[in-house]
PDB file of C-alpha atoms and ligand atoms in Angstrom:
ATOM      1  CA  UNK A   1      44.188  23.901 -75.864  1.00  0.00           C
ATOM      2  CA  UNK A   2      40.730  24.922 -77.006  1.00  0.00           C
ATOM      3  CA  UNK A   3      39.272  24.293 -80.745  1.00  0.00           C
ATOM      4  CA  UNK A   4      36.597  26.839 -81.614  1.00  0.00           C
ATOM      5  CA  UNK A   5      34.572  26.109 -84.856  1.00  0.00           C
ATOM      6  CA  UNK A   6      32.978  28.677 -87.165  1.00  0.00           C
ATOM      7  CA  UNK A   7      30.516  27.670 -89.654  1.00  0.00           C
ATOM      8  CA  UNK A   8      32.616  27.714 -92.779  1.00  0.00           C
ATOM      9  CA  UNK A   9      33.664  23.943 -92.512  1.00  0.00           C
ATOM     10  CA  UNK A  10      32.212  22.058 -89.639  1.00  0.00           C
ATOM     11  CA  UNK A  11      33.198  18.776 -90.882  1.00  0.00           C
ATOM     12  CA  UNK A  12      36.979  19.619 -91.078  1.00  0.00           C
ATOM     13  CA  UNK A  13      36.741  21.049 -87.661  1.00  0.00           C
ATOM     14  CA  UNK A  14      35.227  17.796 -86.327  1.00  0.00           C
ATOM     15  CA  UNK A  15      37.783  15.751 -88.359  1.00  0.00           C
ATOM     16  CA  UNK A  16      40.519  17.837 -86.774  1.00  0.00           C
ATOM     17  CA  UNK A  17      39.228  17.469 -83.377  1.00  0.00           C
ATOM     18  CA  UNK A  18      39.029  13.795 -83.624  1.00  0.00           C
ATOM     19  CA  UNK A  19      42.679  13.667 -84.867  1.00  0.00           C
ATOM     20  CA  UNK A  20      43.796  15.751 -81.680  1.00  0.00           C
ATOM     21  CA  UNK A  21      41.458  14.054 -79.328  1.00  0.00           C
ATOM     22  CA  UNK A  22      40.170  17.348 -78.346  1.00  0.00           C
ATOM     23  CA  UNK A  23      36.541  18.118 -78.452  1.00  0.00           C
ATOM     24  CA  UNK A  24      35.286  21.388 -79.992  1.00  0.00           C
ATOM     25  CA  UNK A  25      34.577  24.085 -77.571  1.00  0.00           C
ATOM     26  CA  UNK A  26      30.923  24.699 -76.931  1.00  0.00           C
ATOM     27  CA  UNK A  27      30.224  27.987 -78.847  1.00  0.00           C
ATOM     28  CA  UNK A  28      27.345  29.448 -80.571  1.00  0.00           C
ATOM     29  CA  UNK A  29      27.808  31.045 -83.792  1.00  0.00           C
ATOM     30  CA  UNK A  30      24.641  32.103 -85.329  1.00  0.00           C
ATOM     31  CA  UNK A  31      22.685  35.050 -86.936  1.00  0.00           C
ATOM     32  CA  UNK A  32      20.435  37.660 -85.454  1.00  0.00           C
ATOM     33  CA  UNK A  33      17.203  38.279 -87.496  1.00  0.00           C
ATOM     34  CA  UNK A  34      18.878  40.741 -89.628  1.00  0.00           C
ATOM     35  CA  UNK A  35      21.836  38.217 -90.324  1.00  0.00           C
ATOM     36  CA  UNK A  36      24.333  39.999 -88.134  1.00  0.00           C
ATOM     37  CA  UNK A  37      26.812  37.483 -86.522  1.00  0.00           C
ATOM     38  CA  UNK A  38      26.217  36.312 -83.122  1.00  0.00           C
ATOM     39  CA  UNK A  39      28.994  34.664 -81.053  1.00  0.00           C
ATOM     40  CA  UNK A  40      28.893  33.262 -77.545  1.00  0.00           C
ATOM     41  CA  UNK A  41      31.817  31.109 -76.282  1.00  0.00           C
ATOM     42  CA  UNK A  42      30.051  28.766 -73.674  1.00  0.00           C
ATOM     43  CA  UNK A  43      32.834  27.559 -71.802  1.00  0.00           C
ATOM     44  CA  UNK A  44      35.835  28.990 -69.912  1.00  0.00           C
ATOM     45  CA  UNK A  45      38.879  29.862 -72.115  1.00  0.00           C
ATOM     46  CA  UNK A  46      40.847  31.987 -69.731  1.00  0.00           C
ATOM     47  CA  UNK A  47      44.470  31.510 -70.217  1.00  0.00           C
ATOM     48  CA  UNK A  48      43.913  28.986 -72.924  1.00  0.00           C
ATOM     49  CA  UNK A  49      45.797  28.470 -76.112  1.00  0.00           C
ATOM     50  CA  UNK A  50      42.907  28.757 -78.589  1.00  0.00           C
ATOM     51  CA  UNK A  51      42.487  27.816 -82.293  1.00  0.00           C
ATOM     52  CA  UNK A  52      39.637  29.095 -84.458  1.00  0.00           C
ATOM     53  CA  UNK A  53      38.885  26.581 -87.422  1.00  0.00           C
ATOM     54  CA  UNK A  54      37.630  28.971 -90.147  1.00  0.00           C
ATOM     55  CA  UNK A  55      38.017  29.022 -93.901  1.00  0.00           C
ATOM     56  CA  UNK A  56      37.168  32.260 -95.436  1.00  0.00           C
ATOM     57  CA  UNK A  57      35.391  30.676 -98.220  1.00  0.00           C
ATOM     58  CA  UNK A  58      31.913  31.380 -99.774  1.00  0.00           C
ATOM     59  CA  UNK A  59      30.127  33.340 -98.364  1.00  0.00           C
ATOM     60  CA  UNK A  60      33.414  34.998 -97.843  1.00  0.00           C
ATOM     61  CA  UNK A  61      32.190  38.150 -95.975  1.00  0.00           C
ATOM     62  CA  UNK A  62      30.034  36.306 -93.747  1.00  0.00           C
ATOM     63  CA  UNK A  63      32.703  33.620 -92.840  1.00  0.00           C
ATOM     64  CA  UNK A  64      35.376  36.570 -92.379  1.00  0.00           C
ATOM     65  CA  UNK A  65      33.086  38.292 -90.149  1.00  0.00           C
ATOM     66  CA  UNK A  66      32.638  35.260 -87.990  1.00  0.00           C
ATOM     67  CA  UNK A  67      36.290  34.745 -87.632  1.00  0.00           C
ATOM     68  CA  UNK A  68      36.748  38.284 -86.474  1.00  0.00           C
ATOM     69  CA  UNK A  69      33.726  38.205 -83.969  1.00  0.00           C
ATOM     70  CA  UNK A  70      34.901  34.879 -82.606  1.00  0.00           C
ATOM     71  CA  UNK A  71      38.451  36.546 -82.154  1.00  0.00           C
ATOM     72  CA  UNK A  72      36.840  39.329 -80.379  1.00  0.00           C
ATOM     73  CA  UNK A  73      34.909  36.940 -78.144  1.00  0.00           C
ATOM     74  CA  UNK A  74      37.971  34.959 -77.315  1.00  0.00           C
ATOM     75  CA  UNK A  75      40.126  37.972 -76.639  1.00  0.00           C
ATOM     76  CA  UNK A  76      37.701  39.561 -74.136  1.00  0.00           C
ATOM     77  CA  UNK A  77      37.340  36.186 -72.555  1.00  0.00           C
ATOM     78  CA  UNK A  78      41.193  36.439 -71.629  1.00  0.00           C
ATOM     79  CA  UNK A  79      42.416  33.701 -74.141  1.00  0.00           C
ATOM     80  CA  UNK A  80      46.306  33.409 -73.624  1.00  0.00           C
ATOM     81  CA  UNK A  81      46.677  33.054 -77.402  1.00  0.00           C
ATOM     82  CA  UNK A  82      44.532  33.053 -80.375  1.00  0.00           C
ATOM     83  CA  UNK A  83      45.511  31.376 -83.625  1.00  0.00           C
ATOM     84  CA  UNK A  84      43.449  31.481 -86.640  1.00  0.00           C
ATOM     85  CA  UNK A  85      43.425  28.177 -88.482  1.00  0.00           C
ATOM     86  CA  UNK A  86      42.320  29.237 -92.173  1.00  0.00           C
ATOM     87  CA  UNK A  87      42.540  26.290 -94.358  1.00  0.00           C
ATOM     88  CA  UNK A  88      41.443  28.550 -97.344  1.00  0.00           C
ATOM     89  CA  UNK A  89      42.418  32.268 -97.161  1.00  0.00           C
ATOM     90  CA  UNK A  90      39.722  34.145 -99.318  1.00  0.00           C
ATOM     91  CA  UNK A  91      40.635  37.544-100.629  1.00  0.00           C
ATOM     92  CA  UNK A  92      44.052  36.403-101.788  1.00  0.00           C
ATOM     93  CA  UNK A  93      43.714  36.856-105.394  1.00  0.00           C
ATOM     94  CA  UNK A  94      44.113  40.613-105.307  1.00  0.00           C
ATOM     95  CA  UNK A  95      47.681  40.530-103.814  1.00  0.00           C
ATOM     96  CA  UNK A  96      49.307  43.317-105.785  1.00  0.00           C
ATOM     97  CA  UNK A  97      48.263  46.188-107.856  1.00  0.00           C
ATOM     98  CA  UNK A  98      48.102  45.099-111.446  1.00  0.00           C
ATOM     99  CA  UNK A  99      46.404  48.335-112.660  1.00  0.00           C
ATOM    100  CA  UNK A 100      46.048  51.667-111.366  1.00  0.00           C
ATOM    101  CA  UNK A 101      43.201  52.246-108.590  1.00  0.00           C
ATOM    102  CA  UNK A 102      42.934  48.625-107.621  1.00  0.00           C
ATOM    103  CA  UNK A 103      43.157  47.481-104.085  1.00  0.00           C
ATOM    104  CA  UNK A 104      45.480  44.865-102.508  1.00  0.00           C
ATOM    105  CA  UNK A 105      42.658  43.075-100.759  1.00  0.00           C
ATOM    106  CA  UNK A 106      44.879  40.363 -99.600  1.00  0.00           C
ATOM    107  CA  UNK A 107      46.904  43.100 -97.312  1.00  0.00           C
ATOM    108  CA  UNK A 108      43.788  44.669 -96.180  1.00  0.00           C
ATOM    109  CA  UNK A 109      42.151  41.298 -94.937  1.00  0.00           C
ATOM    110  CA  UNK A 110      45.542  40.243 -93.235  1.00  0.00           C
ATOM    111  CA  UNK A 111      45.654  43.677 -91.648  1.00  0.00           C
ATOM    112  CA  UNK A 112      41.988  43.278 -90.230  1.00  0.00           C
ATOM    113  CA  UNK A 113      42.498  39.734 -88.969  1.00  0.00           C
ATOM    114  CA  UNK A 114      45.577  40.873 -86.948  1.00  0.00           C
ATOM    115  CA  UNK A 115      43.888  44.054 -85.572  1.00  0.00           C
ATOM    116  CA  UNK A 116      40.949  41.887 -84.342  1.00  0.00           C
ATOM    117  CA  UNK A 117      43.428  40.316 -82.137  1.00  0.00           C
ATOM    118  CA  UNK A 118      44.579  36.959 -83.797  1.00  0.00           C
ATOM    119  CA  UNK A 119      48.166  36.363 -82.463  1.00  0.00           C
ATOM    120  CA  UNK A 120      49.133  33.876 -85.137  1.00  0.00           C
ATOM    121  CA  UNK A 121      47.839  32.311 -88.553  1.00  0.00           C
ATOM    122  CA  UNK A 122      48.067  28.714 -89.627  1.00  0.00           C
ATOM    123  CA  UNK A 123      46.766  28.431 -93.325  1.00  0.00           C
ATOM    124  CA  UNK A 124      47.442  26.205 -96.391  1.00  0.00           C
ATOM    125  CA  UNK A 125      48.767  27.139-100.029  1.00  0.00           C
ATOM    126  CA  UNK A 126      48.179  30.724 -99.979  1.00  0.00           C
ATOM    127  CA  UNK A 127      47.589  31.922-103.537  1.00  0.00           C
ATOM    128  CA  UNK A 128      50.765  33.656-103.504  1.00  0.00           C
ATOM    129  CA  UNK A 129      53.731  32.970-101.000  1.00  0.00           C
ATOM    130  CA  UNK A 130      54.471  36.604-100.331  1.00  0.00           C
ATOM    131  CA  UNK A 131      51.006  36.837 -98.723  1.00  0.00           C
ATOM    132  CA  UNK A 132      52.610  35.302 -95.778  1.00  0.00           C
ATOM    133  CA  UNK A 133      54.483  38.593 -95.225  1.00  0.00           C
ATOM    134  CA  UNK A 134      51.214  40.246 -95.210  1.00  0.00           C
ATOM    135  CA  UNK A 135      50.661  39.331 -91.687  1.00  0.00           C
ATOM    136  CA  UNK A 136      52.639  41.132 -89.192  1.00  0.00           C
ATOM    137  CA  UNK A 137      52.140  38.073 -86.880  1.00  0.00           C
ATOM    138  CA  UNK A 138      53.731  34.688 -86.967  1.00  0.00           C
ATOM    139  CA  UNK A 139      52.208  32.836 -89.959  1.00  0.00           C
ATOM    140  CA  UNK A 140      52.514  29.068 -91.128  1.00  0.00           C
ATOM    141  CA  UNK A 141      51.733  28.457 -94.627  1.00  0.00           C
ATOM    142  CA  UNK A 142      51.369  24.691 -94.894  1.00  0.00           C
ATOM    143  CA  UNK A 143      51.493  22.903 -98.437  1.00  0.00           C
ATOM    144  CA  UNK A 144      49.090  20.339 -99.508  1.00  0.00           C
ATOM    145  CA  UNK A 145      51.731  19.147-101.836  1.00  0.00           C
ATOM    146  CA  UNK A 146      52.753  16.055 -99.605  1.00  0.00           C
ATOM    147  CA  UNK A 147      49.045  14.992 -99.169  1.00  0.00           C
ATOM    148  CA  UNK A 148      48.422  15.329-102.927  1.00  0.00           C
ATOM    149  CA  UNK A 149      51.652  13.546-103.892  1.00  0.00           C
ATOM    150  CA  UNK A 150      50.927  10.633-101.627  1.00  0.00           C
ATOM    151  CA  UNK A 151      47.284  10.076-103.348  1.00  0.00           C
ATOM    152  CA  UNK A 152      48.851  10.508-106.716  1.00  0.00           C
ATOM    153  CA  UNK A 153      51.360   7.750-105.887  1.00  0.00           C
ATOM    154  CA  UNK A 154      48.472   5.664-104.494  1.00  0.00           C
ATOM    155  CA  UNK A 155      46.132   6.120-107.645  1.00  0.00           C
ATOM    156  CA  UNK A 156      47.993   7.014-110.753  1.00  0.00           C
ATOM    157  CA  UNK A 157      50.573   4.488-112.590  1.00  0.00           C
ATOM    158  CA  UNK A 158      54.041   5.793-111.962  1.00  0.00           C
ATOM    159  CA  UNK A 159      55.924   5.551-115.490  1.00  0.00           C
ATOM    160  CA  UNK A 160      53.734   7.741-117.605  1.00  0.00           C
ATOM    161  CA  UNK A 161      52.991  10.790-115.185  1.00  0.00           C
ATOM    162  CA  UNK A 162      53.650  14.286-116.246  1.00  0.00           C
ATOM    163  CA  UNK A 163      52.668  17.266-113.962  1.00  0.00           C
ATOM    164  CA  UNK A 164      51.246  20.379-115.899  1.00  0.00           C
ATOM    165  CA  UNK A 165      51.028  23.876-114.596  1.00  0.00           C
ATOM    166  CA  UNK A 166      47.851  25.287-116.098  1.00  0.00           C
ATOM    167  CA  UNK A 167      49.347  28.864-116.518  1.00  0.00           C
ATOM    168  CA  UNK A 168      52.639  30.354-116.316  1.00  0.00           C
ATOM    169  CA  UNK A 169      52.051  31.789-112.696  1.00  0.00           C
ATOM    170  CA  UNK A 170      51.641  28.174-111.234  1.00  0.00           C
ATOM    171  CA  UNK A 171      55.047  26.891-112.526  1.00  0.00           C
ATOM    172  CA  UNK A 172      56.709  26.895-109.085  1.00  0.00           C
ATOM    173  CA  UNK A 173      54.080  25.044-107.269  1.00  0.00           C
ATOM    174  CA  UNK A 174      53.842  22.674-110.030  1.00  0.00           C
ATOM    175  CA  UNK A 175      57.538  21.808-110.241  1.00  0.00           C
ATOM    176  CA  UNK A 176      57.443  21.156-106.679  1.00  0.00           C
ATOM    177  CA  UNK A 177      54.831  18.414-107.169  1.00  0.00           C
ATOM    178  CA  UNK A 178      56.798  17.184-109.940  1.00  0.00           C
ATOM    179  CA  UNK A 179      59.893  16.804-108.042  1.00  0.00           C
ATOM    180  CA  UNK A 180      58.009  15.084-105.261  1.00  0.00           C
ATOM    181  CA  UNK A 181      56.463  12.416-107.472  1.00  0.00           C
ATOM    182  CA  UNK A 182      59.770  12.180-109.771  1.00  0.00           C
ATOM    183  CA  UNK A 183      57.743  13.450-112.717  1.00  0.00           C
ATOM    184  CA  UNK A 184      58.536  15.606-115.637  1.00  0.00           C
ATOM    185  CA  UNK A 185      56.812  19.107-116.187  1.00  0.00           C
ATOM    186  CA  UNK A 186      54.930  20.883-118.793  1.00  0.00           C
ATOM    187  CA  UNK A 187      53.357  24.286-118.956  1.00  0.00           C
ATOM    188  CA  UNK A 188      50.320  25.771-120.545  1.00  0.00           C
ATOM    189  CA  UNK A 189      51.100  28.960-121.830  1.00  0.00           C
ATOM    190  CA  UNK A 190      48.054  31.150-122.654  1.00  0.00           C
ATOM    191  CA  UNK A 191      48.660  33.989-125.035  1.00  0.00           C
ATOM    192  CA  UNK A 192      46.297  36.462-126.865  1.00  0.00           C
ATOM    193  CA  UNK A 193      48.270  37.429-129.811  1.00  0.00           C
ATOM    194  CA  UNK A 194      46.324  40.544-130.574  1.00  0.00           C
ATOM    195  CA  UNK A 195      43.536  42.425-128.678  1.00  0.00           C
ATOM    196  CA  UNK A 196      40.137  40.985-129.481  1.00  0.00           C
ATOM    197  CA  UNK A 197      41.534  37.615-130.883  1.00  0.00           C
ATOM    198  CA  UNK A 198      40.844  34.488-128.785  1.00  0.00           C
ATOM    199  CA  UNK A 199      43.383  32.988-126.462  1.00  0.00           C
ATOM    200  CA  UNK A 200      45.785  30.370-127.998  1.00  0.00           C
ATOM    201  CA  UNK A 201      47.023  27.810-125.730  1.00  0.00           C
ATOM    202  CA  UNK A 202      50.469  26.829-126.344  1.00  0.00           C
ATOM    203  CA  UNK A 203      51.906  23.555-124.418  1.00  0.00           C
ATOM    204  CA  UNK A 204      55.741  23.858-123.403  1.00  0.00           C
ATOM    205  CA  UNK A 205      56.774  20.120-123.282  1.00  0.00           C
ATOM    206  CA  UNK A 206      55.791  16.985-125.041  1.00  0.00           C
ATOM    207  CA  UNK A 207      52.743  15.640-123.401  1.00  0.00           C
ATOM    208  CA  UNK A 208      51.897  12.914-126.124  1.00  0.00           C
ATOM    209  CA  UNK A 209      50.949   9.454-124.460  1.00  0.00           C
ATOM    210  CA  UNK A 210      51.346  10.834-121.036  1.00  0.00           C
ATOM    211  CA  UNK A 211      48.791  10.839-118.079  1.00  0.00           C
ATOM    212  CA  UNK A 212      48.968  14.589-117.336  1.00  0.00           C
ATOM    213  CA  UNK A 213      48.208  15.995-113.773  1.00  0.00           C
ATOM    214  CA  UNK A 214      47.008  19.652-113.692  1.00  0.00           C
ATOM    215  CA  UNK A 215      48.165  21.317-110.398  1.00  0.00           C
ATOM    216  CA  UNK A 216      46.794  24.515-109.193  1.00  0.00           C
ATOM    217  CA  UNK A 217      45.965  26.046-105.861  1.00  0.00           C
ATOM    218  CA  UNK A 218      42.422  27.185-106.817  1.00  0.00           C
ATOM    219  CA  UNK A 219      39.756  25.877-109.024  1.00  0.00           C
ATOM    220  CA  UNK A 220      36.930  28.534-109.207  1.00  0.00           C
ATOM    221  CA  UNK A 221      34.704  28.638-112.452  1.00  0.00           C
ATOM    222  CA  UNK A 222      36.829  25.632-113.702  1.00  0.00           C
ATOM    223  CA  UNK A 223      37.642  27.261-116.922  1.00  0.00           C
ATOM    224  CA  UNK A 224      41.321  27.145-116.687  1.00  0.00           C
ATOM    225  CA  UNK A 225      41.219  23.470-115.995  1.00  0.00           C
ATOM    226  CA  UNK A 226      38.747  22.451-118.700  1.00  0.00           C
ATOM    227  CA  UNK A 227      40.334  24.564-121.252  1.00  0.00           C
ATOM    228  CA  UNK A 228      43.864  23.256-120.053  1.00  0.00           C
ATOM    229  CA  UNK A 229      42.591  19.681-120.281  1.00  0.00           C
ATOM    230  CA  UNK A 230      41.251  20.149-123.881  1.00  0.00           C
ATOM    231  CA  UNK A 231      44.572  21.792-124.958  1.00  0.00           C
ATOM    232  CA  UNK A 232      46.576  18.814-123.432  1.00  0.00           C
ATOM    233  CA  UNK A 233      44.430  16.184-125.070  1.00  0.00           C
ATOM    234  CA  UNK A 234      44.649  18.009-128.506  1.00  0.00           C
ATOM    235  CA  UNK A 235      48.344  17.589-128.076  1.00  0.00           C
ATOM    236  CA  UNK A 236      48.274  14.113-127.681  1.00  0.00           C
ATOM    237  CA  UNK A 237      47.990  13.614-123.956  1.00  0.00           C
ATOM    238  CA  UNK A 238      46.486   9.940-122.982  1.00  0.00           C
ATOM    239  CA  UNK A 239      44.443  11.395-120.235  1.00  0.00           C
ATOM    240  CA  UNK A 240      44.164  14.246-117.819  1.00  0.00           C
ATOM    241  CA  UNK A 241      43.756  14.577-113.986  1.00  0.00           C
ATOM    242  CA  UNK A 242      43.727  17.666-111.884  1.00  0.00           C
ATOM    243  CA  UNK A 243      44.890  18.017-108.498  1.00  0.00           C
ATOM    244  CA  UNK A 244      43.982  21.323-106.801  1.00  0.00           C
ATOM    245  CA  UNK A 245      43.990  22.392-103.297  1.00  0.00           C
ATOM    246  CA  UNK A 246      41.248  24.655-102.903  1.00  0.00           C
ATOM    247  CA  UNK A 247      37.797  23.623-104.592  1.00  0.00           C
ATOM    248  CA  UNK A 248      36.217  27.073-104.653  1.00  0.00           C
ATOM    249  CA  UNK A 249      33.934  25.713-107.416  1.00  0.00           C
ATOM    250  CA  UNK A 250      31.526  28.725-107.789  1.00  0.00           C
ATOM    251  CA  UNK A 251      28.439  29.016-110.129  1.00  0.00           C
ATOM    252  CA  UNK A 252      28.213  26.137-112.695  1.00  0.00           C
ATOM    253  CA  UNK A 253      31.664  24.813-112.069  1.00  0.00           C
ATOM    254  CA  UNK A 254      31.005  21.501-110.905  1.00  0.00           C
ATOM    255  CA  UNK A 255      28.715  20.707-113.940  1.00  0.00           C
ATOM    256  CA  UNK A 256      31.459  22.210-116.074  1.00  0.00           C
ATOM    257  CA  UNK A 257      34.007  19.736-114.632  1.00  0.00           C
ATOM    258  CA  UNK A 258      31.314  17.011-114.759  1.00  0.00           C
ATOM    259  CA  UNK A 259      30.723  17.698-118.581  1.00  0.00           C
ATOM    260  CA  UNK A 260      34.547  18.010-119.356  1.00  0.00           C
ATOM    261  CA  UNK A 261      37.336  15.532-120.380  1.00  0.00           C
ATOM    262  CA  UNK A 262      38.855  15.701-117.072  1.00  0.00           C
ATOM    263  CA  UNK A 263      39.289  12.130-116.059  1.00  0.00           C
ATOM    264  CA  UNK A 264      39.150  13.236-112.452  1.00  0.00           C
ATOM    265  CA  UNK A 265      39.408  16.227-110.296  1.00  0.00           C
ATOM    266  CA  UNK A 266      40.971  15.765-106.849  1.00  0.00           C
ATOM    267  CA  UNK A 267      40.494  18.559-104.232  1.00  0.00           C
ATOM    268  CA  UNK A 268      41.123  18.898-100.524  1.00  0.00           C
ATOM    269  CA  UNK A 269      38.522  19.609 -97.910  1.00  0.00           C
ATOM    270  CA  UNK A 270      39.935  22.982 -97.110  1.00  0.00           C
ATOM    271  CA  UNK A 271      36.682  24.391 -98.358  1.00  0.00           C
ATOM    272  CA  UNK A 272      33.461  22.418 -97.365  1.00  0.00           C
ATOM    273  CA  UNK A 273      32.342  20.342-100.435  1.00  0.00           C
ATOM    274  CA  UNK A 274      28.783  21.131-101.453  1.00  0.00           C
ATOM    275  CA  UNK A 275      26.247  18.226-102.196  1.00  0.00           C
ATOM    276  CA  UNK A 276      26.803  18.785-105.905  1.00  0.00           C
ATOM    277  CA  UNK A 277      30.630  18.081-105.361  1.00  0.00           C
ATOM    278  CA  UNK A 278      29.928  15.034-103.371  1.00  0.00           C
ATOM    279  CA  UNK A 279      27.845  13.487-106.190  1.00  0.00           C
ATOM    280  CA  UNK A 280      29.928  14.322-109.045  1.00  0.00           C
ATOM    281  CA  UNK A 281      31.096  11.390-111.011  1.00  0.00           C
ATOM    282  CA  UNK A 282      34.552  12.953-111.531  1.00  0.00           C
ATOM    283  CA  UNK A 283      35.497  14.918-108.415  1.00  0.00           C
ATOM    284  CA  UNK A 284      37.088  13.239-105.433  1.00  0.00           C
ATOM    285  CA  UNK A 285      37.841  14.902-102.117  1.00  0.00           C
ATOM    286  CA  UNK A 286      40.721  14.014 -99.834  1.00  0.00           C
ATOM    287  CA  UNK A 287      41.151  15.375 -96.390  1.00  0.00           C
ATOM    288  CA  UNK A 288      43.742  17.729 -94.772  1.00  0.00           C
ATOM    289  CA  UNK A 289      42.399  17.185 -91.506  1.00  0.00           C
ATOM    290  CA  UNK A 290      45.343  15.255 -90.507  1.00  0.00           C
ATOM    291  CA  UNK A 291      47.945  17.798 -91.826  1.00  0.00           C
ATOM    292  CA  UNK A 292      46.023  20.751 -90.155  1.00  0.00           C
ATOM    293  CA  UNK A 293      45.507  18.801 -86.861  1.00  0.00           C
ATOM    294  CA  UNK A 294      49.283  17.886 -86.654  1.00  0.00           C
ATOM    295  CA  UNK A 295      50.354  21.643 -87.172  1.00  0.00           C
ATOM    296  CA  UNK A 296      47.855  22.771 -84.651  1.00  0.00           C
ATOM    297  CA  UNK A 297      49.252  20.152 -82.140  1.00  0.00           C
ATOM    298  CA  UNK A 298      52.602  21.182 -82.755  1.00  0.00           C
ATOM    299  CA  UNK A 299      51.876  24.844 -82.326  1.00  0.00           C
ATOM    300  CA  UNK A 300      50.376  24.152 -78.917  1.00  0.00           C
ATOM    301  CA  UNK A 301      53.382  22.276 -77.839  1.00  0.00           C
ATOM    302  CA  UNK A 302      55.867  24.727 -79.424  1.00  0.00           C
ATOM    303  CA  UNK A 303      57.188  22.073 -81.571  1.00  0.00           C
ATOM    304  CA  UNK A 304      58.511  22.412 -84.862  1.00  0.00           C
ATOM    305  CA  UNK A 305      56.253  22.304 -87.903  1.00  0.00           C
ATOM    306  CA  UNK A 306      58.699  22.369 -90.712  1.00  0.00           C
ATOM    307  CA  UNK A 307      58.800  18.543 -91.199  1.00  0.00           C
ATOM    308  CA  UNK A 308      55.172  18.933 -92.273  1.00  0.00           C
ATOM    309  CA  UNK A 309      56.556  20.287 -95.463  1.00  0.00           C
ATOM    310  CA  UNK A 310      58.471  17.256 -96.489  1.00  0.00           C
TER     311      UNK A 310
HETATM  312  C1  R5P B   1      44.799  31.909-110.680  1.00  0.00           C
HETATM  313  O1  R5P B   1      45.962  32.573-110.564  1.00  0.00           O
HETATM  314  C2  R5P B   1      44.727  30.712-110.028  1.00  0.00           C
HETATM  315  O2  R5P B   1      45.894  30.061-109.595  1.00  0.00           O
HETATM  316  C3  R5P B   1      43.525  29.737-110.625  1.00  0.00           C
HETATM  317  O3  R5P B   1      44.346  29.158-111.832  1.00  0.00           O
HETATM  318  C4  R5P B   1      42.313  30.502-111.059  1.00  0.00           C
HETATM  319  O4  R5P B   1      41.738  31.034-109.867  1.00  0.00           O
HETATM  320  C5  R5P B   1      41.289  29.300-111.465  1.00  0.00           C
HETATM  321  O5  R5P B   1      40.068  29.905-111.924  1.00  0.00           O
HETATM  322  P1  R5P B   1      39.142  29.329-112.646  1.00  0.00           P
HETATM  323  O6  R5P B   1      38.714  28.014-112.074  1.00  0.00           O
HETATM  324  O7  R5P B   1      37.995  30.299-112.608  1.00  0.00           O
HETATM  325  O8  R5P B   1      39.561  29.402-114.170  1.00  0.00           O
END
């Protein structure tokens, strides 16, 4: 087995390598002077089962190109099989046509990855489950929920917990977490009654006196979480935590979270945490290295990965 890391999340790739006790393959993934991606795999991969560890996170286009060009290098070097390990799959949010003349970027990117020569994909908490079907190659979509649930059980008092979906679209994901930690479920229902009027947040479920746990796949600007936290507290919640798989955290998101009434935001390292994230007083990062590493190991030995979903 050979593990090849792109530049998107070197610390995660190193943690996976440590878990598997397999060193990262020697490779150069750097830039020409004009910023084109230059790749050179510096060891023999002929006939090898290869795994490229690369999130297509910010800067998304650069990291996607690195993934494609590493794939091309491995294919031309006669790797036996190429698995793209994409802990965070970017371009996932345009996964259908909600309006005329809009793209389905998630499908386009899935096509590009497969056409580059990737044989299979290993990813985590796709924005929408159906994106798995956008890949016409075997694709395992792991869930962070077991990792998040373990952390919740270790850190939050049991009796009073309530899982909250920050919008109606996330109910299935939040319900699955609620089941795992044996907690009830509430939903934030955002509505704009009339065009031009500001959005009203209705809480479905009684959150009074509860330790609420907002659960979502992505935190980007942080707006969804901060507004949901305010609405929950206004409805009598005791405190609000958030457990989110992918900490995209663009622009002023970290400052927004730090200045919010969220007690703590817990994210995974599917996207490499920035310095700002590391020093934020109410953001904690937990690792999915073991989960991804175990899935890679099982893929290499052709064993089942289904128990990782439990
Ligand atoms: C939306 O469908 C996603 O699940 C997240 O709720 C959304 O991407 C969060 O975005 P933001 O943090 O910018 O509000």
